[in-house]
Amino acid sequence: MSDNEKKKKVIVPIGPYHPLLEEPEFFALYCDGEKVVDVDWQPGYNHRGIEKLSEGKHWDQVTFLVERICGICSTSHPFAYCNAVEDLVGVTVPERAKYIRCIIGELERIHSHLLWVGLAGHFLGYNTVFMWAWKYREPVLDMFEIITGNRNHYAMFKIGGVRRNIEEEDMPALRKVLKEFKAQLEMLTHAVLDDPVLGARLKGVGVLTKENIKDFGAVGPVARASGVAIDVRKDEPYAAYPMLDFNLVTTDNGDVFDKAVVRLLELFESIKIIEQSLNAIEGTGGDICAEVREIPSGEGIGRHEAPRGECFHFVRSDGTNRPVRHKIRAPSYTNIPTFKASCIGQMIPDVAIILAGVDPCYCCTERIAVYDACSRKKQMYDFAQLVEMSRKKTEKLKKEI
Amino acid sequence: MRKPKIRELKEAITSLFSRPFTTDFPYKPASVVKRYRGKPKYNEDICVGCGGCFQVCPAKAIEMVDDLNGEGGPTRTLIHHPAQCIFCGECQRNCITKEGIKLTTEFEISYFDEKTVTDSVKHKLLVCKHCGEVIGTEKHIMFVFKKLGSLAFSQPVTISRLMEELEIKGAAEEKFLPPIQRTDMLKIVCPKCRRLAFITDEKKER
């Protein structure tokens, strides 16, 4: 689009303040009436300098630092970081630690995906879905508290293993929660997927084709919803994943509805993984951590399939007790630019759910302003108004169906 | 079309008659699990003041203040600031005495005045009698002495300190007569001064 054409359009900026996730972002939507014709994305606000901070911490302390990059996927970053350092050191992680790592990673996927389902329902005006999903999420967080001592920020990961053991006495409680959760999840999944209004509202919205995914390099559930079967757990198995039996969930349409389907069905796979891991470690003792005395000089790469996609960490060591370089790439960094493909041609009320469909942090849409380039008139929308627009559209559909 | 409605209705009715998920927290004390990671607390009897927790804290929530000119001799204070604390448990894991600092299950740490929630522990410091450099806390030296057993007798500082503790008159009691000389090695001196004493010959020349 030429600059002259851009001037004629109404610009809807979304962002930039976004206090939660690692990628605060700013979107400017170029609108023709209610239709979005172009999207501009400007990342880089609220730079926290995590990579630089990491260079000033000991190898052991960095796990706590990277854990705090994101509050929701707070075990993916330590997981990837530990994979990277273990790649550099060449240490073998004890079997039990591998399974415990998988349990924590999958429990996190469960709570992260449930959080997404709840918020997606909230944006669409389905507050019951929001309440239910978050209610079912609560026992999962309680499990985290019992196993690790905190609902979030589990502080479980350590170079060479895990910090805490899963005690035998906690296993029955964990199994009970999983069993109850499975029944509730089945109910929720069917309730969401059978709903005619949700289907009408979400099918064909924000479609990403296979080519789009490959062009933008999108990862995780976003890519799997478009039929691209990429998953680090399968492609480059790490921890205990090669010893576990689970399926990769893929769908073909690539719209927001399919992203919901992928996420909901993935939860069943996660439950399967946790059950298998629990069976594997129950009654068997063993070390939970290998001793790592020294980090030699060299480079290491670690990857982990976070709830949002592949999380990548690179570390370089010069033989001292601190990393000299630590590079982090979180999945949202590649997923967010796909808005360029999915938002164009959509209506403003749909944009909220398309942005949410990728599962970045929702606070990025905290503030919205509509600029009329010709008259220099500015109209501010806040996030509530955007959600309100989205809900109104659902209401309208409900009446029609 | 009909089936999902019944299923949801069932869940709705169960939810209607079940207890609310929220708790009456401010009115009733909330229950926490056994392994909950709450506010760390120093055990004054066990802590030796080595400062290990200060060094390993990733969030720099533990402050170490060495007051050399305080009344009643030099002291070291370790202060834990809950506002910076990330409750990772590194201080507990790396404590040389294992129980000097421990995470409690206490979680109500909101405050108007930070002093009401900070936890601190104070120790007497042992300083070099020649240059005034910090050697360590008195308890730490004794902890090392007990840990080393008979090997500790090769360490002049620990043995001199023990003699002081037992009120035995030894080389440590004698005053320093400048310049530093060989016999001063047996007094309570920092490693740097001991090296200096070692290379000084009888003619008091280096």
Coordinates of C-alpha atoms in Angstrom, one line a residue:
Chain A
M1 CA 0.0 0.0 0.0
S2 CA 1.4 3.4 -0.9
D3 CA 1.8 6.2 1.6
N4 CA -0.9 8.2 -0.1
E5 CA -3.4 5.4 0.2
K6 CA -2.4 4.9 3.8
K7 CA -3.2 8.5 4.6
K8 CA -6.8 8.1 3.5
K9 CA -7.4 5.3 5.9
V10 CA -8.4 5.4 9.5
I11 CA -5.5 4.2 11.7
V12 CA -6.3 2.2 14.8
P13 CA -3.2 1.9 17.0
I14 CA -3.2 -1.0 19.5
G15 CA -0.7 -0.8 22.3
P16 CA 2.1 -0.3 23.1
Y17 CA 2.0 -0.8 26.9
H18 CA 1.8 -4.4 27.9
P19 CA 3.2 -5.1 31.3
L20 CA 3.1 -8.9 31.4
L21 CA 4.7 -10.7 28.5
E22 CA 8.2 -10.5 27.1
E23 CA 7.1 -8.8 23.9
P24 CA 5.2 -5.6 24.5
E25 CA 3.8 -4.6 21.2
F26 CA 2.2 -1.9 19.3
F27 CA -0.2 -2.4 16.4
A28 CA -1.5 0.2 14.1
L29 CA -4.6 -1.0 12.2
Y30 CA -5.3 0.8 8.9
C31 CA -9.0 0.7 8.6
D32 CA -11.4 1.3 5.7
G33 CA -14.6 1.8 7.6
E34 CA -14.7 -1.3 9.9
K35 CA -12.5 -3.3 7.6
V36 CA -8.8 -3.7 8.4
V37 CA -6.7 -3.2 5.3
D38 CA -3.2 -3.1 6.8
V39 CA -1.4 -3.8 10.0
D40 CA 1.8 -2.3 11.3
W41 CA 3.7 -3.9 14.1
Q42 CA 6.3 -2.2 16.2
P43 CA 8.0 -4.3 18.8
G44 CA 10.6 -3.1 21.3
Y45 CA 8.7 -1.2 23.9
N46 CA 9.4 -1.9 27.6
H47 CA 12.7 -3.6 27.0
R48 CA 13.8 -5.2 30.2
G49 CA 17.3 -6.3 29.3
I50 CA 16.9 -9.8 30.5
E51 CA 19.7 -11.1 28.3
K52 CA 22.1 -8.5 29.7
L53 CA 21.0 -9.2 33.3
S54 CA 21.7 -12.8 32.7
E55 CA 25.3 -12.0 31.9
G56 CA 25.6 -10.7 35.5
K57 CA 24.3 -13.7 37.3
H58 CA 25.7 -17.1 38.1
W59 CA 24.7 -20.0 36.0
D60 CA 22.5 -21.3 38.8
Q61 CA 20.9 -17.9 39.4
V62 CA 19.9 -17.4 35.7
T63 CA 17.2 -20.1 36.0
F64 CA 15.4 -17.9 38.4
L65 CA 15.9 -14.9 36.2
V66 CA 14.6 -16.5 33.0
E67 CA 11.7 -18.0 35.0
R68 CA 10.5 -14.5 35.5
I69 CA 10.4 -13.6 31.8
C70 CA 6.8 -14.8 31.6
G71 CA 4.4 -15.4 34.5
I72 CA 2.3 -17.9 32.5
C73 CA 4.9 -20.1 30.9
S74 CA 7.3 -19.7 33.8
T75 CA 8.8 -23.2 33.4
S76 CA 9.4 -23.1 29.6
H77 CA 12.3 -20.7 29.9
P78 CA 14.2 -22.5 32.6
F79 CA 13.5 -25.8 30.7
A80 CA 15.0 -24.4 27.5
Y81 CA 17.9 -22.7 29.4
C82 CA 18.7 -25.9 31.3
N83 CA 18.6 -27.8 28.0
A84 CA 21.1 -25.3 26.6
V85 CA 23.5 -25.5 29.5
E86 CA 23.3 -29.3 29.6
D87 CA 24.0 -29.3 25.9
L88 CA 27.1 -27.2 26.6
V89 CA 28.3 -29.3 29.6
G90 CA 27.3 -32.6 28.2
V91 CA 25.8 -33.9 31.5
T92 CA 23.3 -36.7 31.6
V93 CA 20.2 -35.9 33.6
P94 CA 18.9 -38.7 35.9
E95 CA 15.9 -40.6 34.6
R96 CA 13.6 -39.5 37.5
A97 CA 14.5 -35.8 37.0
K98 CA 13.6 -36.1 33.3
Y99 CA 10.1 -37.4 34.1
I100 CA 9.6 -34.7 36.8
R101 CA 10.6 -32.1 34.2
C102 CA 8.0 -33.5 31.8
I103 CA 5.3 -33.5 34.5
I104 CA 6.0 -29.8 35.4
G105 CA 6.1 -28.8 31.7
E106 CA 2.8 -30.5 30.9
L107 CA 1.0 -29.3 34.0
E108 CA 2.1 -25.8 32.8
R109 CA 0.7 -26.5 29.4
I110 CA -2.6 -27.4 31.0
H111 CA -2.9 -24.3 33.0
S112 CA -1.7 -22.0 30.2
H113 CA -4.2 -23.5 27.6
L114 CA -7.1 -23.3 30.1
L115 CA -6.2 -19.7 30.8
W116 CA -6.4 -19.1 27.0
V117 CA -9.7 -20.8 26.6
G118 CA -11.2 -18.8 29.5
L119 CA -9.9 -15.5 28.2
A120 CA -11.1 -16.3 24.6
G121 CA -14.5 -17.0 26.0
H122 CA -14.4 -13.7 28.0
F123 CA -13.5 -11.7 24.9
L124 CA -16.4 -13.2 23.0
G125 CA -18.9 -12.5 25.8
Y126 CA -19.0 -16.1 27.0
N127 CA -18.3 -15.4 30.6
T128 CA -19.5 -18.9 31.7
V129 CA -16.6 -20.4 29.7
F130 CA -14.3 -18.0 31.4
M131 CA -15.5 -18.9 34.8
W132 CA -15.5 -22.7 34.2
A133 CA -12.1 -22.8 32.6
W134 CA -10.5 -20.8 35.4
K135 CA -12.3 -22.9 38.0
Y136 CA -10.9 -26.1 36.5
R137 CA -7.5 -24.4 36.3
E138 CA -7.5 -23.9 40.1
P139 CA -6.9 -27.5 41.2
V140 CA -4.0 -27.6 38.7
L141 CA -2.4 -24.6 40.3
D142 CA -3.0 -26.2 43.7
M143 CA -1.1 -29.2 42.5
F144 CA 1.8 -27.0 41.6
E145 CA 1.7 -25.6 45.1
I146 CA 1.8 -29.1 46.6
I147 CA 4.6 -30.3 44.4
T148 CA 6.8 -27.2 44.1
G149 CA 5.7 -24.8 46.8
N150 CA 4.2 -22.1 44.7
R151 CA 1.3 -21.7 42.3
N152 CA 3.5 -19.9 39.8
H153 CA 7.3 -19.6 39.5
Y154 CA 8.0 -23.2 40.5
A155 CA 11.8 -22.8 40.9
M156 CA 12.1 -26.5 40.0
F157 CA 14.7 -26.4 37.4
K158 CA 18.4 -26.8 38.0
I159 CA 21.3 -27.4 35.7
G160 CA 21.6 -31.2 35.8
G161 CA 18.2 -32.0 37.2
V162 CA 15.4 -30.6 39.4
R163 CA 15.5 -29.0 42.8
R164 CA 12.6 -30.8 44.4
N165 CA 11.4 -34.4 44.3
I166 CA 7.8 -35.3 43.7
E167 CA 7.1 -37.2 47.0
E168 CA 5.4 -40.5 46.9
E169 CA 2.8 -39.1 49.3
D170 CA 1.7 -36.5 46.8
M171 CA 1.1 -38.9 43.9
P172 CA -2.4 -40.0 44.9
A173 CA -3.5 -36.4 45.2
L174 CA -2.0 -35.6 41.8
R175 CA -3.7 -38.6 40.2
K176 CA -7.1 -37.7 41.7
V177 CA -6.8 -34.1 40.4
L178 CA -6.0 -35.4 36.9
K179 CA -8.9 -37.8 36.9
E180 CA -11.4 -35.2 38.0
F181 CA -9.9 -32.7 35.6
K182 CA -10.2 -35.1 32.7
A183 CA -14.0 -35.4 33.2
Q184 CA -14.4 -31.6 33.5
L185 CA -12.2 -31.0 30.5
E186 CA -14.3 -33.4 28.4
M187 CA -17.4 -31.4 29.4
L188 CA -15.7 -28.1 28.6
T189 CA -14.3 -29.3 25.3
H190 CA -17.7 -30.5 24.1
A191 CA -19.5 -27.5 25.4
V192 CA -17.1 -25.2 23.5
L193 CA -16.8 -27.1 20.3
D194 CA -20.5 -28.0 19.9
D195 CA -21.8 -24.5 20.5
P196 CA -23.3 -23.2 17.3
V197 CA -22.7 -19.5 18.1
L198 CA -19.1 -20.0 18.8
G199 CA -18.7 -22.0 15.6
A200 CA -20.4 -19.2 13.6
R201 CA -18.3 -16.6 15.4
L202 CA -14.9 -18.2 15.1
K203 CA -14.9 -20.3 12.0
G204 CA -13.3 -18.6 9.0
V205 CA -12.0 -15.8 11.2
G206 CA -8.3 -15.0 11.1
V207 CA -7.4 -17.8 8.7
L208 CA -3.7 -18.7 8.4
T209 CA -2.8 -21.0 5.5
K210 CA 0.1 -23.4 5.5
E211 CA 2.0 -21.0 3.3
N212 CA 1.4 -18.1 5.8
I213 CA 2.8 -20.3 8.6
K214 CA 5.9 -21.1 6.6
D215 CA 6.4 -17.5 5.5
F216 CA 6.2 -16.1 9.0
G217 CA 7.8 -19.1 10.7
A218 CA 5.0 -19.4 13.2
V219 CA 5.3 -22.2 15.8
G220 CA 3.3 -24.0 18.3
P221 CA -0.5 -24.4 18.4
V222 CA -0.8 -21.6 15.8
A223 CA 1.2 -23.6 13.2
R224 CA -0.5 -26.9 14.2
A225 CA -3.9 -25.4 13.7
S226 CA -3.0 -24.7 10.1
G227 CA -1.9 -28.3 9.5
V228 CA 1.9 -27.8 9.9
A229 CA 2.9 -30.5 12.3
I230 CA 5.9 -29.0 14.1
D231 CA 6.5 -29.7 17.8
V232 CA 9.9 -29.8 19.4
R233 CA 8.8 -32.7 21.6
K234 CA 8.5 -34.8 18.5
D235 CA 11.0 -33.3 16.2
E236 CA 13.9 -33.1 18.6
P237 CA 12.9 -35.1 21.6
Y238 CA 14.5 -34.0 24.9
A239 CA 13.9 -34.8 28.6
A240 CA 11.6 -37.9 28.9
Y241 CA 9.6 -37.1 25.8
P242 CA 11.1 -39.9 23.6
M243 CA 10.1 -42.4 26.2
L244 CA 6.5 -41.2 26.3
D245 CA 3.6 -42.0 24.0
F246 CA 1.5 -39.1 22.8
N247 CA 0.0 -37.7 19.6
L248 CA 0.5 -34.5 17.8
V249 CA -2.8 -32.6 17.4
T250 CA -3.2 -30.9 14.0
T251 CA -6.1 -29.4 12.2
D252 CA -6.4 -28.0 8.7
N253 CA -8.4 -24.8 8.6
G254 CA -6.1 -22.4 10.5
D255 CA -8.8 -20.2 11.8
V256 CA -9.4 -19.1 15.4
F257 CA -11.8 -22.0 16.0
D258 CA -9.2 -24.5 14.9
K259 CA -6.6 -22.9 17.3
A260 CA -9.1 -23.5 20.1
V261 CA -9.6 -27.1 19.0
V262 CA -5.8 -27.7 18.9
R263 CA -5.4 -26.3 22.3
L264 CA -8.3 -28.2 23.9
L265 CA -7.3 -31.5 22.4
E266 CA -3.7 -31.0 23.4
L267 CA -4.8 -30.9 27.0
F268 CA -5.8 -34.6 26.7
E269 CA -2.4 -35.4 25.4
S270 CA -0.8 -33.5 28.3
I271 CA -2.9 -35.6 30.7
K272 CA -1.7 -38.7 29.0
I273 CA 1.9 -37.6 29.3
I274 CA 1.6 -36.8 33.0
E275 CA -0.1 -40.2 33.8
Q276 CA 2.6 -42.1 31.9
S277 CA 5.3 -40.1 33.7
L278 CA 3.7 -40.7 37.1
N279 CA 3.5 -44.4 36.4
A280 CA 7.2 -44.4 35.4
I281 CA 8.5 -42.7 38.6
E282 CA 6.1 -44.2 41.1
G283 CA 7.9 -46.5 43.5
T284 CA 11.3 -46.0 41.9
G285 CA 13.7 -43.9 43.8
G286 CA 16.9 -42.5 42.4
D287 CA 18.7 -39.2 42.0
I288 CA 16.9 -36.1 41.0
C289 CA 20.0 -34.1 40.1
A290 CA 23.3 -34.8 38.5
E291 CA 26.2 -32.9 39.9
V292 CA 27.6 -30.2 37.7
R293 CA 30.7 -28.7 39.2
E294 CA 32.1 -26.7 36.3
I295 CA 30.7 -25.1 33.2
P296 CA 33.4 -25.4 30.5
S297 CA 33.8 -22.8 27.8
G298 CA 31.7 -23.4 24.7
E299 CA 28.3 -22.9 23.3
G300 CA 25.0 -24.6 23.9
I301 CA 21.5 -24.6 22.4
G302 CA 18.3 -25.6 24.2
R303 CA 14.8 -25.8 22.9
H304 CA 11.5 -26.5 24.6
E305 CA 7.9 -26.8 23.3
A306 CA 6.3 -24.1 25.5
P307 CA 2.5 -23.8 25.5
R308 CA 2.8 -21.1 22.8
G309 CA 5.4 -22.9 20.7
E310 CA 9.1 -23.4 20.5
C311 CA 11.2 -21.5 23.1
F312 CA 14.8 -21.2 22.2
H313 CA 17.8 -20.4 24.4
F314 CA 21.5 -20.0 23.4
V315 CA 24.3 -19.7 25.9
R316 CA 28.0 -19.1 25.4
S317 CA 30.5 -19.7 28.2
D318 CA 34.1 -18.7 28.6
G319 CA 34.7 -21.1 31.5
T320 CA 33.8 -18.6 34.2
N321 CA 30.7 -18.8 36.5
R322 CA 28.6 -16.5 34.3
P323 CA 27.3 -16.8 30.8
V324 CA 29.0 -14.3 28.4
R325 CA 26.1 -14.4 26.0
H326 CA 22.6 -15.6 26.5
K327 CA 20.1 -15.3 23.7
I328 CA 16.4 -16.0 24.2
R329 CA 13.7 -16.3 21.5
A330 CA 10.2 -16.7 22.8
P331 CA 7.5 -18.3 20.6
S332 CA 5.3 -15.1 20.5
Y333 CA 8.1 -13.3 18.6
T334 CA 7.4 -15.4 15.5
N335 CA 3.7 -15.8 16.1
I336 CA 2.8 -12.2 16.5
P337 CA 3.8 -11.1 12.9
T338 CA 1.2 -13.5 11.5
F339 CA -1.3 -10.8 12.3
K340 CA -0.2 -9.3 9.0
A341 CA -1.7 -12.3 7.3
S342 CA -4.7 -13.0 9.5
C343 CA -6.0 -9.6 10.4
I344 CA -6.2 -8.1 6.9
G345 CA -9.7 -8.2 5.5
Q346 CA -11.3 -8.7 8.9
M347 CA -13.6 -6.5 10.9
I348 CA -12.5 -4.5 14.0
P349 CA -14.7 -6.6 16.4
D350 CA -12.9 -9.7 15.1
V351 CA -9.5 -8.3 15.6
A352 CA -9.6 -8.8 19.4
I353 CA -10.1 -12.5 19.1
I354 CA -7.6 -12.9 16.2
L355 CA -5.0 -11.2 18.3
A356 CA -6.0 -13.4 21.2
G357 CA -6.0 -16.5 19.0
V358 CA -2.2 -16.5 18.8
D359 CA -2.1 -16.4 22.6
P360 CA 0.2 -13.4 23.1
C361 CA -0.5 -11.4 26.2
Y362 CA -3.8 -9.7 25.9
C363 CA -2.7 -6.6 27.7
C364 CA -1.1 -5.5 24.4
T365 CA -4.5 -4.3 23.4
E366 CA -4.9 -2.4 26.6
R367 CA -5.4 0.9 24.8
I368 CA -6.8 1.7 21.4
A369 CA -6.9 5.0 19.6
V370 CA -8.6 5.6 16.3
Y371 CA -6.9 8.3 14.3
D372 CA -8.5 9.9 11.3
A373 CA -5.6 10.9 9.2
C374 CA -7.4 13.6 7.2
S375 CA -9.2 15.5 10.0
R376 CA -6.5 14.8 12.6
K377 CA -9.4 13.7 14.8
K378 CA -8.4 11.2 17.5
Q379 CA -10.7 8.8 19.2
M380 CA -9.5 6.7 22.0
Y381 CA -10.8 3.3 22.7
D382 CA -9.7 1.4 25.7
F383 CA -9.5 -2.4 25.8
A384 CA -13.0 -2.7 27.4
Q385 CA -14.5 -1.0 24.5
L386 CA -12.8 -3.3 22.0
V387 CA -14.0 -6.3 24.0
E388 CA -17.5 -4.8 24.1
M389 CA -17.5 -4.5 20.3
S390 CA -16.5 -8.1 20.1
R391 CA -19.3 -9.2 22.5
K392 CA -21.9 -7.2 20.6
K393 CA -21.1 -9.1 17.5
T394 CA -21.5 -12.4 19.4
E395 CA -24.9 -11.2 20.7
K396 CA -26.0 -10.3 17.2
L397 CA -25.0 -13.8 16.0
K398 CA -26.8 -15.4 18.9
K399 CA -30.1 -13.7 17.9
E400 CA -29.6 -14.7 14.3
I401 CA -29.0 -18.4 15.1
Chain B
M1 CA -28.2 -29.2 19.6
R2 CA -30.1 -30.6 22.6
K3 CA -27.4 -32.8 24.1
P4 CA -24.8 -30.1 24.8
K5 CA -27.4 -28.0 26.6
I6 CA -28.3 -30.8 29.0
R7 CA -24.6 -31.4 29.7
E8 CA -24.0 -27.8 30.4
L9 CA -27.1 -27.6 32.6
K10 CA -25.8 -30.5 34.7
E11 CA -22.6 -28.6 35.3
A12 CA -24.4 -25.4 36.0
I13 CA -26.6 -27.1 38.6
T14 CA -23.6 -28.8 40.2
S15 CA -21.9 -25.5 40.4
L16 CA -25.0 -23.9 41.9
F17 CA -25.1 -26.2 44.8
S18 CA -21.4 -26.6 45.4
R19 CA -19.3 -24.4 47.7
P20 CA -17.9 -21.2 46.2
F21 CA -14.3 -21.7 45.1
T22 CA -13.1 -18.7 46.9
T23 CA -12.1 -18.8 50.6
D24 CA -13.0 -16.5 53.4
F25 CA -9.4 -15.5 53.7
P26 CA -9.1 -12.3 55.7
Y27 CA -11.7 -13.5 58.2
K28 CA -10.4 -17.1 58.5
P29 CA -6.7 -18.0 58.3
A30 CA -5.9 -19.5 54.9
S31 CA -4.4 -23.0 54.9
V32 CA -1.2 -23.5 53.1
V33 CA 0.5 -26.7 52.0
K34 CA 3.4 -28.1 54.0
R35 CA 6.0 -27.3 51.3
Y36 CA 4.8 -23.8 50.6
R37 CA 7.6 -21.4 49.9
G38 CA 7.0 -18.4 52.1
K39 CA 9.0 -15.7 53.8
P40 CA 12.5 -16.9 54.8
K41 CA 13.4 -16.6 58.5
Y42 CA 16.8 -16.6 60.2
N43 CA 17.4 -18.9 63.1
E44 CA 19.6 -16.8 65.4
D45 CA 21.0 -19.7 67.3
I46 CA 22.1 -21.7 64.2
C47 CA 23.0 -18.9 61.8
V48 CA 26.8 -18.3 61.8
G49 CA 26.7 -15.2 59.7
C50 CA 28.9 -16.4 56.9
G51 CA 27.0 -14.3 54.3
G52 CA 26.5 -17.3 51.9
C53 CA 22.8 -16.4 51.6
F54 CA 23.7 -12.9 50.6
Q55 CA 26.0 -14.2 47.9
V56 CA 23.6 -16.7 46.3
C57 CA 20.4 -14.6 46.4
P58 CA 19.4 -14.1 42.7
A59 CA 17.2 -11.1 43.6
K60 CA 19.6 -9.4 45.9
A61 CA 17.0 -9.5 48.6
I62 CA 19.5 -10.1 51.4
E63 CA 21.7 -7.2 52.5
M64 CA 24.9 -7.7 54.4
V65 CA 26.1 -4.7 56.5
D66 CA 29.5 -4.8 58.2
D67 CA 29.6 -2.1 60.9
L68 CA 33.2 -1.8 62.0
N69 CA 32.8 1.3 64.2
G70 CA 29.7 0.3 66.1
E71 CA 29.4 0.4 69.9
G72 CA 30.4 -2.8 71.5
G73 CA 32.8 -3.8 68.7
P74 CA 32.4 -4.5 65.0
T75 CA 29.2 -6.3 64.0
R76 CA 27.8 -7.9 60.9
T77 CA 24.0 -7.7 60.2
L78 CA 22.2 -9.8 57.6
I79 CA 18.9 -8.3 56.6
H80 CA 16.3 -10.0 54.5
H81 CA 13.9 -7.7 52.6
P82 CA 10.7 -9.6 51.7
A83 CA 9.8 -6.9 49.1
Q84 CA 12.7 -8.0 46.8
C85 CA 12.5 -11.7 47.8
I86 CA 11.4 -14.1 45.0
F87 CA 11.0 -17.0 47.4
C88 CA 13.2 -19.3 45.4
G89 CA 14.7 -21.1 48.4
E90 CA 18.3 -20.6 47.3
C91 CA 19.4 -19.2 50.7
Q92 CA 18.1 -22.3 52.5
R93 CA 19.7 -24.6 50.0
N94 CA 23.1 -23.0 50.1
C95 CA 23.2 -22.4 53.9
I96 CA 26.3 -23.9 55.3
T97 CA 24.6 -24.8 58.6
K98 CA 21.5 -26.2 56.6
E99 CA 19.1 -24.5 59.1
G100 CA 20.4 -21.0 59.6
I101 CA 17.8 -19.6 57.2
K102 CA 14.7 -21.5 56.4
L103 CA 11.6 -20.7 54.3
T104 CA 8.5 -20.6 56.5
T105 CA 4.9 -20.9 55.3
E106 CA 4.2 -17.3 56.2
F107 CA 2.7 -15.4 53.3
E108 CA 1.0 -12.4 54.8
I109 CA 3.8 -9.9 54.3
S110 CA 2.0 -6.7 53.2
Y111 CA 3.1 -3.7 55.2
F112 CA 3.0 0.0 55.6
D113 CA 6.4 0.2 57.1
E114 CA 9.1 -2.1 55.7
K115 CA 10.8 -2.4 59.1
T116 CA 7.9 -4.5 60.4
V117 CA 8.5 -7.3 57.9
T118 CA 12.3 -7.4 57.5
D119 CA 14.1 -10.1 59.3
S120 CA 17.6 -9.6 60.5
V121 CA 20.3 -11.4 62.4
K122 CA 23.3 -9.7 64.1
H123 CA 26.8 -11.3 64.7
K124 CA 30.0 -10.1 66.3
L125 CA 32.7 -9.7 63.7
L126 CA 36.3 -10.8 64.0
V127 CA 38.6 -8.2 62.5
C128 CA 42.3 -8.3 61.8
K129 CA 44.1 -6.8 64.8
H130 CA 46.7 -5.4 62.6
C131 CA 44.9 -3.7 59.7
G132 CA 41.2 -3.9 60.7
E133 CA 40.2 -6.0 57.8
V134 CA 37.1 -8.2 58.2
I135 CA 38.1 -11.9 58.8
G136 CA 34.7 -13.4 59.5
T137 CA 32.1 -13.6 62.3
E138 CA 33.2 -15.2 65.5
K139 CA 30.6 -17.9 65.2
H140 CA 31.7 -18.7 61.7
I141 CA 35.3 -19.2 62.8
M142 CA 34.1 -21.5 65.5
F143 CA 31.9 -23.3 63.0
V144 CA 34.9 -23.9 60.8
F145 CA 36.9 -25.0 63.8
K146 CA 34.3 -27.7 64.7
K147 CA 34.0 -28.8 61.1
L148 CA 37.8 -29.1 60.6
G149 CA 38.4 -31.0 63.9
S150 CA 42.1 -31.6 64.5
L151 CA 43.0 -30.1 61.2
A152 CA 42.0 -26.7 62.6
F153 CA 45.2 -26.5 64.6
S154 CA 47.1 -25.6 61.5
Q155 CA 45.0 -22.5 61.3
P156 CA 46.3 -19.8 63.6
V157 CA 43.2 -17.6 63.5
T158 CA 40.9 -20.4 64.6
I159 CA 43.1 -21.6 67.3
S160 CA 43.8 -18.1 68.6
R161 CA 40.1 -17.4 68.6
L162 CA 39.5 -20.6 70.5
M163 CA 42.1 -19.6 73.1
E164 CA 40.3 -16.3 73.5
E165 CA 37.0 -18.0 73.9
L166 CA 38.5 -20.3 76.6
E167 CA 40.2 -17.3 78.2
I168 CA 43.6 -18.9 77.8
K169 CA 46.4 -16.4 77.6
G170 CA 48.3 -16.9 74.3
A171 CA 50.0 -15.0 71.6
A172 CA 46.8 -13.4 70.6
E173 CA 46.6 -11.5 73.9
E174 CA 49.8 -9.7 73.2
K175 CA 49.7 -6.3 71.7
F176 CA 51.0 -5.5 68.3
L177 CA 54.3 -3.7 68.3
P178 CA 54.8 -2.2 64.9
P179 CA 56.3 -3.1 62.5
I180 CA 54.7 -6.5 62.0
Q181 CA 56.9 -9.5 62.7
R182 CA 57.0 -13.3 62.4
T183 CA 55.5 -14.0 65.8
D184 CA 52.4 -11.9 64.9
M185 CA 51.4 -14.8 62.6
L186 CA 49.8 -16.5 65.6
K187 CA 47.7 -13.5 66.4
I188 CA 44.3 -12.8 64.9
V189 CA 45.3 -11.4 61.6
C190 CA 43.8 -11.3 58.1
P191 CA 45.5 -13.6 55.5
K192 CA 47.1 -10.5 53.9
C193 CA 48.8 -9.4 57.1
R194 CA 49.8 -13.0 57.9
R195 CA 51.6 -13.2 54.6
L196 CA 53.3 -9.9 55.4
A197 CA 54.3 -11.3 58.8
F198 CA 55.6 -14.5 57.2
I199 CA 58.0 -12.7 54.8
T200 CA 59.3 -10.4 57.5
D201 CA 62.6 -11.7 58.9
E202 CA 64.0 -11.4 62.4
K203 CA 65.8 -8.1 61.6
K204 CA 62.3 -6.7 60.9
E205 CA 63.3 -6.2 57.3
R206 CA 61.5 -7.7 54.4

